[in-house]
Amino acid sequence: MAQPLEFNGEPSPLEFRPMTVADLSQVLAIERASYPTPWSERAFRSELMHNSYGHYVVALLEGQVVGYSGMWIVLDEAHITNIAVHPDYRGKGFGHLILAEMERRARERGCTRMTLEVRPSNHVARQLYQRHGFVARGLRKGYYSDTQEDAIIMWKDSLP
C-alpha cells in the first residue's frame, strides 16, 4: 500500500487520480494560465486515449482540479511532460506534492530515473526540481518554438 504524502507534517490536502477526458476543461484552463504556448485539447486527448507510454494525473482539492502532471514511461525512465498548478493555488507547496506523487507513481512502475526539460527563465520550477534532486545535465537549443528559448535538461538519477 502506498504511503500517503505529507504536507508540513500533516496528510496531504490533495487527492490524486488518473486524468480523464472529463477533466480536460479544468486542465486546459490551468494549462492556458500557465504556459505561453499551451497544449491543445487535441494533444491532451491524444495522450489520454492513444499514448500507452503516457501517465497523467490530476490533483484535487475538495473535488476541484487545482493541478496536474504527465509523464511518459519508457523502460526504467520517466519523462515529465508537464506539470502545472492553478494560479490561485501557487505558493502553497502543491507543485512539490504533485512532483512527489509523480515520482511515487514512476517508482511503482519500475522507474529508477526521471528527466524533464525546463525553460531557463522558469526560476520557480527550476528551484522545485533542484529541491527534488534534479540536476541540470544538458541543453536543448531553441527547444521552445514560441520564443526559441533553450531548454535545460534535468535528471534525477535515483528515485528513492
XYZ file of C-alpha atoms in Angstrom, residues 22-88:
67
model
C -13.866 14.738 -18.371
C -11.099 16.705 -16.580
C -9.910 18.489 -19.703
C -11.895 21.712 -19.308
C -10.301 22.332 -15.892
C -6.879 21.094 -17.035
C -6.960 23.326 -20.119
C -7.848 26.380 -18.010
C -4.764 25.735 -15.866
C -2.645 24.983 -18.950
C -3.628 28.266 -20.618
C -2.901 30.237 -17.441
C 0.475 28.536 -17.021
C 2.205 28.386 -20.383
C 2.827 30.861 -23.214
C 2.159 28.079 -25.729
C -0.335 25.741 -24.049
C -1.056 22.211 -25.155
C -4.283 21.907 -27.105
C -7.284 19.846 -26.102
C -6.446 17.578 -29.022
C -2.913 16.989 -27.649
C -4.259 16.050 -24.213
C -6.926 13.800 -25.707
C -4.320 12.032 -27.808
C -2.112 11.480 -24.763
C -5.013 10.133 -22.699
C -6.534 7.921 -25.377
C -3.664 6.771 -27.590
C -0.312 7.006 -25.796
C 0.376 3.770 -23.945
C 3.569 5.321 -22.502
C 1.675 8.298 -21.049
C 0.508 8.576 -17.440
C -1.409 11.705 -16.464
C -2.834 12.660 -13.080
C -4.931 15.447 -11.655
C -4.508 16.923 -8.195
C -7.817 17.572 -6.466
C -8.561 19.872 -3.560
C -12.093 19.401 -2.261
C -13.056 17.855 -5.598
C -11.686 20.673 -7.764
C -8.733 20.174 -10.128
C -6.003 22.514 -8.842
C -3.081 20.956 -10.709
C -1.960 18.161 -12.964
C 1.070 16.426 -14.354
C 2.000 13.937 -17.008
C 4.891 11.640 -17.767
C 5.963 9.080 -20.289
C 7.407 5.840 -19.020
C 9.923 4.131 -21.273
C 11.689 1.123 -19.787
C 13.117 2.303 -16.448
C 12.921 6.042 -17.160
C 10.133 8.516 -16.513
C 9.997 11.716 -18.550
C 7.851 14.504 -17.065
C 5.935 16.057 -19.950
C 4.109 18.742 -17.998
C 3.267 19.893 -14.514
C 1.161 22.878 -13.521
C -0.744 24.353 -10.596
C -3.707 26.714 -10.962
C -2.527 30.312 -10.351
C -4.882 30.689 -7.359
